[in-house]
XYZ file of C-alpha atoms in Angstrom:
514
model
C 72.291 114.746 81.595
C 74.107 117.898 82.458
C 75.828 119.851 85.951
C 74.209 122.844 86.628
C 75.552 124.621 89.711
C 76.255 121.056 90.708
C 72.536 119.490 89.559
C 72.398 116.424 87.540
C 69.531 114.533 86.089
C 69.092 110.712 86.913
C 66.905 108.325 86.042
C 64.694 109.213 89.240
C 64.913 112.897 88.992
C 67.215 115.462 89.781
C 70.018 115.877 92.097
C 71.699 118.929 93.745
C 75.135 118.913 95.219
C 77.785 120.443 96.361
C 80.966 121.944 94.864
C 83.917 123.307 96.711
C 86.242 123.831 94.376
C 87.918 121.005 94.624
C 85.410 118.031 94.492
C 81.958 118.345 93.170
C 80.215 116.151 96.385
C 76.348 114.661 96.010
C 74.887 112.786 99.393
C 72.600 110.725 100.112
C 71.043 109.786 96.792
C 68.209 107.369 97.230
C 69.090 104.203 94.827
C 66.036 101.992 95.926
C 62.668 102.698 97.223
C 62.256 102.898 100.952
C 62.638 99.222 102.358
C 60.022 99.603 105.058
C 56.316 98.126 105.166
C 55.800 95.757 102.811
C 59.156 96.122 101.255
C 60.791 94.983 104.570
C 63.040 91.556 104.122
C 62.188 92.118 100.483
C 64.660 93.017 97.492
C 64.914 96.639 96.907
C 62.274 98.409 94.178
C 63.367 100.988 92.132
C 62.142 104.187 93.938
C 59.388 106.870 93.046
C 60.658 109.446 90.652
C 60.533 112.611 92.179
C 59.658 116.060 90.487
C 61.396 118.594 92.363
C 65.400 119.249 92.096
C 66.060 116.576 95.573
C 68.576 118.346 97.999
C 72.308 116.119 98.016
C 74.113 117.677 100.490
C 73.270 115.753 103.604
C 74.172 111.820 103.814
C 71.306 110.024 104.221
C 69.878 107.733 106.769
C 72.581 104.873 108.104
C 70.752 101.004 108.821
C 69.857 100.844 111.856
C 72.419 98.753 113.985
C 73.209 98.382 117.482
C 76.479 100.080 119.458
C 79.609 97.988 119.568
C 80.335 97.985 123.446
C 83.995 100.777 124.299
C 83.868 101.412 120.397
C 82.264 104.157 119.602
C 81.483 104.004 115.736
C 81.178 107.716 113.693
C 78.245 106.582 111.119
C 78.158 110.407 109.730
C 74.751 110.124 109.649
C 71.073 108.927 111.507
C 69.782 105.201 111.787
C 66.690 104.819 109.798
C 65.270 101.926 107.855
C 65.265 104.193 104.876
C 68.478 103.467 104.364
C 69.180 102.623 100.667
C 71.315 105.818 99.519
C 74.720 106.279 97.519
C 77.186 108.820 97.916
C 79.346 110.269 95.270
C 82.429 112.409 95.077
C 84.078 113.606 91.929
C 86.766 116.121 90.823
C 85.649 119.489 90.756
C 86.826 119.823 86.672
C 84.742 116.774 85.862
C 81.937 117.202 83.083
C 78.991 114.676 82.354
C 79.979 111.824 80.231
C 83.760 113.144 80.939
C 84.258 108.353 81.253
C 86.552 108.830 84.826
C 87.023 105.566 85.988
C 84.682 104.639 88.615
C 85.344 103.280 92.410
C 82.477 102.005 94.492
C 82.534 101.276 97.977
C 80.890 98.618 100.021
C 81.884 99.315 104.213
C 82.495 96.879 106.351
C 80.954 95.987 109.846
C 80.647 92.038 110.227
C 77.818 92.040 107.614
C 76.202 94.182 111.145
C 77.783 97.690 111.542
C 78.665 100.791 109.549
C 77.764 103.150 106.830
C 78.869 104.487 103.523
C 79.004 108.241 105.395
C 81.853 106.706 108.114
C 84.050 110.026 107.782
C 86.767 107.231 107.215
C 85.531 107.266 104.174
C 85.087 110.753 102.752
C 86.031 110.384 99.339
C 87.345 113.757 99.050
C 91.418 112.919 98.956
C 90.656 109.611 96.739
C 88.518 111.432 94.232
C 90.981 114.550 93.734
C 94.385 112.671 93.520
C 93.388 109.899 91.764
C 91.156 111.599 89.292
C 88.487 109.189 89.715
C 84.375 109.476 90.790
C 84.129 107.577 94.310
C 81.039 105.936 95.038
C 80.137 104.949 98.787
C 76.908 103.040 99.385
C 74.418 101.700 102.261
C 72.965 98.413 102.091
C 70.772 96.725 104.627
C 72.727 94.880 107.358
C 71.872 92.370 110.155
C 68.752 91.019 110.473
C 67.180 93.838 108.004
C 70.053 92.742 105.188
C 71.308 89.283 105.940
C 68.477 87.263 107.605
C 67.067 84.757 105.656
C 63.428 84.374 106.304
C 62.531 82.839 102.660
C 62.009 79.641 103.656
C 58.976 80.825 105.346
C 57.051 82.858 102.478
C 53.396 81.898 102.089
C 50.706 82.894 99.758
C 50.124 85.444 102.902
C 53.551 87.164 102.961
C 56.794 86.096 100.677
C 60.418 86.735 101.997
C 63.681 87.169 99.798
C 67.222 85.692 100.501
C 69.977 87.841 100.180
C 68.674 91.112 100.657
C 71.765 92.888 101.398
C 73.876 91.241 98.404
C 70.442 92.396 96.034
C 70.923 95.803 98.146
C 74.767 95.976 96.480
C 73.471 94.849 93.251
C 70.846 97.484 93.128
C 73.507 100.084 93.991
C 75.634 98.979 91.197
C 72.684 98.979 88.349
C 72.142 102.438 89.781
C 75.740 103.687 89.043
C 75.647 101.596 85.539
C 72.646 103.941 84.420
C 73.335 107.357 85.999
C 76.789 107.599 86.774
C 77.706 109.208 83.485
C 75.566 112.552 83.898
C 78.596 112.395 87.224
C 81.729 112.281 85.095
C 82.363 108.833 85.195
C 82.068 105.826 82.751
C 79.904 102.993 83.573
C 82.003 100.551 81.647
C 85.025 101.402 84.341
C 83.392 100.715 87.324
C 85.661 98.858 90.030
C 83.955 97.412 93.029
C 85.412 97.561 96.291
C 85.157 96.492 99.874
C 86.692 95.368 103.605
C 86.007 93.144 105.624
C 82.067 92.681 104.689
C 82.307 94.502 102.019
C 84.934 93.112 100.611
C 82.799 89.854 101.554
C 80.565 91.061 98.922
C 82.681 91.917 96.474
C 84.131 87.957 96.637
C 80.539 87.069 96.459
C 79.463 88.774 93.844
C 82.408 87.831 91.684
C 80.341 84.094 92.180
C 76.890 85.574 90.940
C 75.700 86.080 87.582
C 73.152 89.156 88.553
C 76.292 90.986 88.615
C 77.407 90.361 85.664
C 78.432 93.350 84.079
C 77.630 95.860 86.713
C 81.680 96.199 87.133
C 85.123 95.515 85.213
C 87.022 95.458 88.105
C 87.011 94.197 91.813
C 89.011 94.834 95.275
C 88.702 92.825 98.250
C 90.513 93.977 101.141
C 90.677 91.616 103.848
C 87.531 89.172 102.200
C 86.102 86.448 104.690
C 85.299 84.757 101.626
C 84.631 81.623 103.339
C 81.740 82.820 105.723
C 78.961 81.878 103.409
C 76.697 79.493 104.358
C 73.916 76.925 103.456
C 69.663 77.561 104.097
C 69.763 75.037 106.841
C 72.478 77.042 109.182
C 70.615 80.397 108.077
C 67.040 78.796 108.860
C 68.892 78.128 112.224
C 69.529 81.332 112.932
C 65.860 82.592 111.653
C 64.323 80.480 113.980
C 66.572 81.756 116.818
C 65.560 85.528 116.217
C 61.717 84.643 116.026
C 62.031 82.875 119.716
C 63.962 86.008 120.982
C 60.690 87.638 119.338
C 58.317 85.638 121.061
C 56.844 84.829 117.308
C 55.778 81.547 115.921
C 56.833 80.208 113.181
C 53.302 80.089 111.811
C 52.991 83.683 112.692
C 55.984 84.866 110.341
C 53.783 87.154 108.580
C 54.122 89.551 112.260
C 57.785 90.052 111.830
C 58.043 92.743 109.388
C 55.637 94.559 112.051
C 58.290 94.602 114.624
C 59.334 97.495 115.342
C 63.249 98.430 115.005
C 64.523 98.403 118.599
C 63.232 94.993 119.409
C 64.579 93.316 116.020
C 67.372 94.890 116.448
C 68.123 93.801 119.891
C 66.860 90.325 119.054
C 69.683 90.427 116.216
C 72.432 92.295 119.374
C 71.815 89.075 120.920
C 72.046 85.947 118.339
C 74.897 87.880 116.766
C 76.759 87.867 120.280
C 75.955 83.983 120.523
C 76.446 82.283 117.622
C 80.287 82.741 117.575
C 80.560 81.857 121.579
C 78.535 78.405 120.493
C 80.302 77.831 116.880
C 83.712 79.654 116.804
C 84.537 81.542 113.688
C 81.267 81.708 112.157
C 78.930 84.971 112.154
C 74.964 84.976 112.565
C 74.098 87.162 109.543
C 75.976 86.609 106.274
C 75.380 86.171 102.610
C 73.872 82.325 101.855
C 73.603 79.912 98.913
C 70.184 80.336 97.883
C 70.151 78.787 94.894
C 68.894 82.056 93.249
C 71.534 85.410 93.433
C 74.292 82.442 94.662
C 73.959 79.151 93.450
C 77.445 77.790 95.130
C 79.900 79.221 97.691
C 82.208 81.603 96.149
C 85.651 80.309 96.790
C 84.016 76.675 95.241
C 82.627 78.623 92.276
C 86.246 80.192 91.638
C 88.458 77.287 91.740
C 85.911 75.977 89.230
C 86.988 78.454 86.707
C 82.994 80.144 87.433
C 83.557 83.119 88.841
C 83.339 86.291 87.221
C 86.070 87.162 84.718
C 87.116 90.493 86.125
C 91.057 91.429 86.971
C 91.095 91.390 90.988
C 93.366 93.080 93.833
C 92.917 90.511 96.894
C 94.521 90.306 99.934
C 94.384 90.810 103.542
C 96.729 92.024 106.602
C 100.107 90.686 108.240
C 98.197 90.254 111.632
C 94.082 90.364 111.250
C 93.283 88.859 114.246
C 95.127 90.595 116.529
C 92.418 93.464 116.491
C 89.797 91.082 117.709
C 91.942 90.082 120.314
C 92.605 93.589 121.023
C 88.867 94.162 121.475
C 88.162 91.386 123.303
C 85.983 90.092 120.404
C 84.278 87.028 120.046
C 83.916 87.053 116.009
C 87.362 85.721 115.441
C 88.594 82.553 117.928
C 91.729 83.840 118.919
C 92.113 81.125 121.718
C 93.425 77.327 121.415
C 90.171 76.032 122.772
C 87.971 78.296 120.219
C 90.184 77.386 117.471
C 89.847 73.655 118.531
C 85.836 73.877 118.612
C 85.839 75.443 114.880
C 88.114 72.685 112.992
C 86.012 70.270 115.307
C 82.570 71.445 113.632
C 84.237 71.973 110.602
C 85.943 68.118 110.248
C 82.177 67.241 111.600
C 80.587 68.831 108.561
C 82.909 68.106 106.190
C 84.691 64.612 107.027
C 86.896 63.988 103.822
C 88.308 67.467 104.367
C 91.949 67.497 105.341
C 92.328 69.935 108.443
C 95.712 70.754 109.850
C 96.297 68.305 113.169
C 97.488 69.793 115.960
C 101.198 68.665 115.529
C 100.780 70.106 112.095
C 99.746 73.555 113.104
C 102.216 73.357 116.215
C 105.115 72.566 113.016
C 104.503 75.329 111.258
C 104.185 78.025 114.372
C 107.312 77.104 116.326
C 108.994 80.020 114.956
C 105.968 82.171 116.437
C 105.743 82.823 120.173
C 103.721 81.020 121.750
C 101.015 83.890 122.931
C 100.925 84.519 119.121
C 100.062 81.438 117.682
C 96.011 81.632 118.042
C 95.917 84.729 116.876
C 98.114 83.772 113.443
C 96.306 80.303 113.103
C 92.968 82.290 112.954
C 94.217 85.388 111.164
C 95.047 82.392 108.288
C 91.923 80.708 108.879
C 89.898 83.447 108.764
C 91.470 85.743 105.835
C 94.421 84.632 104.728
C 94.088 81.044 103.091
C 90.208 82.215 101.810
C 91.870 84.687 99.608
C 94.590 82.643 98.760
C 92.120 80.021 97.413
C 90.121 82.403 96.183
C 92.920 84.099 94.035
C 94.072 80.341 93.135
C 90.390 79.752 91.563
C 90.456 83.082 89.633
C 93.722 83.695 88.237
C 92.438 81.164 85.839
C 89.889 83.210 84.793
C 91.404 86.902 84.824
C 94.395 88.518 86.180
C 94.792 88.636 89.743
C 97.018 90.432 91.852
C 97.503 89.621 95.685
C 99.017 91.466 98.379
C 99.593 91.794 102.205
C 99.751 95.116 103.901
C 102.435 95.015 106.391
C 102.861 98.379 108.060
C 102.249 99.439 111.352
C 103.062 102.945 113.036
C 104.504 103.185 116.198
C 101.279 103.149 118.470
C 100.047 100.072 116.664
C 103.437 98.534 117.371
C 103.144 99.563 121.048
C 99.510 98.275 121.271
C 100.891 94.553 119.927
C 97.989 95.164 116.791
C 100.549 95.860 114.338
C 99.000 95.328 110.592
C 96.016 94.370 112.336
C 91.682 93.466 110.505
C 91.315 97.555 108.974
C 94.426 98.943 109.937
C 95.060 99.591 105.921
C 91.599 101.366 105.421
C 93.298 105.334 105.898
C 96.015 104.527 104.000
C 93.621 103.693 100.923
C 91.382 106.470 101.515
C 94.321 109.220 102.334
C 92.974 110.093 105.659
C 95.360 109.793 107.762
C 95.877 111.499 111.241
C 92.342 113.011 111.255
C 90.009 113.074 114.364
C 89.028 109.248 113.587
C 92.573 107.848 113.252
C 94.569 107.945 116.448
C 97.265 105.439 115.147
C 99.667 108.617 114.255
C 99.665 110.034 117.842
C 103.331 108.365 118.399
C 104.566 109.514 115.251
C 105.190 107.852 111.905
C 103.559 110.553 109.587
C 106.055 110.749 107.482
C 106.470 106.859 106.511
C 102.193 106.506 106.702
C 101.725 109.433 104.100
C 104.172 107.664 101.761
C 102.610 104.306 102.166
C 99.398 105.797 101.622
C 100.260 107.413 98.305
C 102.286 104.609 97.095
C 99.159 102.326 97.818
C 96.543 104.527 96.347
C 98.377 104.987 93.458
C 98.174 101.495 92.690
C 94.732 101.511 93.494
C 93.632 103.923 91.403
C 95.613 102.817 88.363
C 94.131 99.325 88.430
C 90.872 101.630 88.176
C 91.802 103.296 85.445
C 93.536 100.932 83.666
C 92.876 97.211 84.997
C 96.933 97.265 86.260
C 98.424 97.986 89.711
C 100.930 100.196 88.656
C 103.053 101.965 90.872
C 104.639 105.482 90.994
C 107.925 105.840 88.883
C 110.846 103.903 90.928
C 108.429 101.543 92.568
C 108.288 97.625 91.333
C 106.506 96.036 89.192
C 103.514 94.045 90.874
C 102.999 91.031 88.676
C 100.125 88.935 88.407
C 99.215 85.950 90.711
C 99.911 82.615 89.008
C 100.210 79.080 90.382
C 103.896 78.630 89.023
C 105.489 81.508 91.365
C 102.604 83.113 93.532
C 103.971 86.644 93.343
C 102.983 88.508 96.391
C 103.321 92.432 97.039
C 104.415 93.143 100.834
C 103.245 96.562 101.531
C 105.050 98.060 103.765
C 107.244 101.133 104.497
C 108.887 100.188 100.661
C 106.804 97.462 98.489
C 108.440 94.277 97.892
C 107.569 91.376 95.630
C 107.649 88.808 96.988
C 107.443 84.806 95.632
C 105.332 81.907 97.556
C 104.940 84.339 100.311
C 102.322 81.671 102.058
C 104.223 78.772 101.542
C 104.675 77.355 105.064
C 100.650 78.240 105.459
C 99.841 76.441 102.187
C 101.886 73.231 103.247
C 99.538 73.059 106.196
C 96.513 73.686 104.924
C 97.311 71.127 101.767
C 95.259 73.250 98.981
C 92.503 72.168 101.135
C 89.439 74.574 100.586
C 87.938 75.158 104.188
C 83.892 75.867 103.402
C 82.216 77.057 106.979
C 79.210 75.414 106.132
């Protein structure tokens, strides 16, 4: 494989790119054949190889996905179903097979909205100060990714689970085989997410398809908790096919629907299953028994996850952006929060949940107005990845962390450190036209945070270790003994047991939302 005026060869054909003279950019490369037709709710082929150099200089299609009411979302690109494309950005010195570490990105959206072209995450900044290649990728979401119609395969039409998880997987065998001819070396690859993605990334740490397709994984604010079993995902299956107006015994119609009405079939079950069962989500990775044979968290404090070294953590106030948007995902109220450890202790009736004089103990320093929101912002993200990092350290070195910082408007707004506040600082794009949080000032403290945090980011890249820059502390690993935390905020600080009080509520207890 060799760059010529920015062309490299893959395994499918030939790429042509972009180079600036600072980063060498390629677009909307096509990792997977078209999922449409009789590839629809089916894992991803490999695609057609092509003969003629293909043009990377546009992003490719985004899923198609529905609008998220007063939030605008920048997707950089067009919905289409042919959606399975990577995006890569690399130094402009880099040479084929010049082995730069690797960092591939999985969006989030709810396991429902986004795209790998979000200009949030142009990969420009990350790939030229950190000397690394950035990799962003699509994968199916919603009903097209995470709606699990497999129960109903016939001799007439078969379904796959897990399509969007065997979208990610696809993505990463892709990188594994090509990525080289880009400057980077496949056996450096670090996998990383938000939200969703970072969802994934927790997942896949549970699946053995994915084993070695990466040597290192991020989650950023993980619900690593939100997978579920077939029966609530044949729940939800049968709920889109009566917004259809399909029979079950007619299954075989619904990969003939067209996208508008599956996709506002999806719009609408998404909206109500968290009204009906607080703090669960209709379309989310599932224990199939085939790509995930157990629920991640379960898997890790088994000692069976994947023995990778792993940055997890989440944000001083998560929820408070839900609440913020009015948003039903994340029960942010006393009654919601109620309902969910209600189904939950249903479910699960030798788990030990938190009583209310329990949870009412361990908030009395918090005002009152507050407490939801930090009761589900631990529920949610905080205690999963505490678990999760509990299970793993046992297996490879972890390394946990809360981001702290807020700038002044996200102060004002009561949001704070709130679900994705961090993502800018990681990528180094702060202050552009799709970050408002620096019109009250701050710019200053945000660009140091940034580069103190990518720093670390990109080190553990390169070298499997969160170091800092020169004056800045040492980040030790996670262990049961001490539970080293770093606080990131306008200076890092170590801290030890940092989610003590939250632990002695929660008593170890490992909260499956079955």
């Amino acid at each position: 494989m060799a760059i010529n005026n920015c062309v490299v060869e893959t395994s499918y054909g030939a790429v042509r790119g972009i180079d600036d003279g600072c980063v060498r950019v390629w677009k909307g490369i096509r990792y997977a054949a078209p999922p449409v037709g009789d590839l629809r709710f089916r894992a991803p082929e490999p695609p057609e190889r092509w003969t003629e150099v293909a043009d990377a200089t546009l992003f490719g299609p985004a899923c198609p996905q529905p609008p998220i009411p007063n939030v605008p979302l920048e997707l950089g690109a067009p919905q289409r179903e042919d959606c399975l494309r990577l995006n890569i950005w690399a130094p402009a010195d880099t040479q084929p097979g010049g082995g730069k570490p690797v960092m591939v990105w999985l969006h989030g959206g709810a396991y429902m909205f986004g795209s790998g072209s979000q200009p949030l995450y142009d990969g420009r900044r990350l790939a030229q100060s950190g000397d690394v290649v950035v990799v962003t990728v699509n994968y199916r979401l919603g009903a097209l990714g995470f709606l699990d119609l497999s129960s109903f395969s016939s001799a007439r039409r078969r379904f796959d689970s897990n399509i969007g998880l065997r979208d990610a997987l696809a993505a990463l065998r892709w990188v594994r085989d090509n990525i080289a001819g880009f400057g980077g070396d496949p056996g450096r690859v670090t996998l990383f997410g938000e939200s969703a993605g970072a969802g994934i990334v927790t997942t896949l740490l549970a699946t053995s398809a994915a084993q070695g397709l990466f040597a290192r994984a991020i989650a950023q604010s993980s619900p690593a908790t939100s997978v579920y079993d077939r029966g609530r995902a044949q729940r939800v299956a049968a709920c889109i096919l009566d917004r259809l107006g399909i029979d079950p015994s007619d299954v075989h119609r619904v990969p003939l629907v067209p996208t508008t009405a599956l996709m506002a079939a999806a719009k609408e079950v998404f909206d109500e299953v968290p009204v009906h069962n607080p703090g669960t989500l209709a379309f989310v990775p599932i224990v199939d028994g085939d790509v995930l044979t157990d629920y991640p968290v379960k898997l890790a404090q088994e000692g069976r996850s994947q023995p990778v070294p792993l940055i997890i953590g989440t944000n001083k106030h998560e929820a408070a952006l839900f609440r913020l948007m009015r948003s039903p995902l994340m029960p942010i109220t006393p009654h919601a929060i109620t309902s969910m450890f209600n189904e939950i202790a249903a479910e699960q009736p030798d788990l030990q949940l938190p009583t209310e004089e329990e949870m009412g103990l361990v908030y009395s320093r918090i005002r009152r107005r507050s407490r939801p929101v930090s009761i589900a912002t631990d529920v949610g993200f905080r205690m999963p990845s505490v678990w999760l990092a509990d299970g793993h350290s046992r297996v490879a070195p972890v390394y946990l962390y809360r981001f702290d910082y807020s700038t002044p408007l996200l102060k004002l707004l009561l949001v704070r450190a709130a679900h994705a506040t961090e993502l800018p600082y990681i990528w180094g794009n702060l202050g552009g036209p799709h970050d408002p949080t620096l019109r009250l000032g701050g710019a200053k403290t945000a660009k140091a945070v940034s580069r103190r945090v990518r720093t670390r980011w990109v080190n553990f890249a390169a070298r499997g270790k969160p170091v800092g820059a020169a004056g800045e502390p040492e980040w030790p690993a996670y262990d049961e003994a001490d539970r080293r935390c770093l606080i990131i905020d306008r200076s890092d600080i170590v801290a030890r047991d940092l989610d003590a009080h939250i632990r002695a509520t929660w008593g170890g207890e490992v909260v499956s939302f079955r």
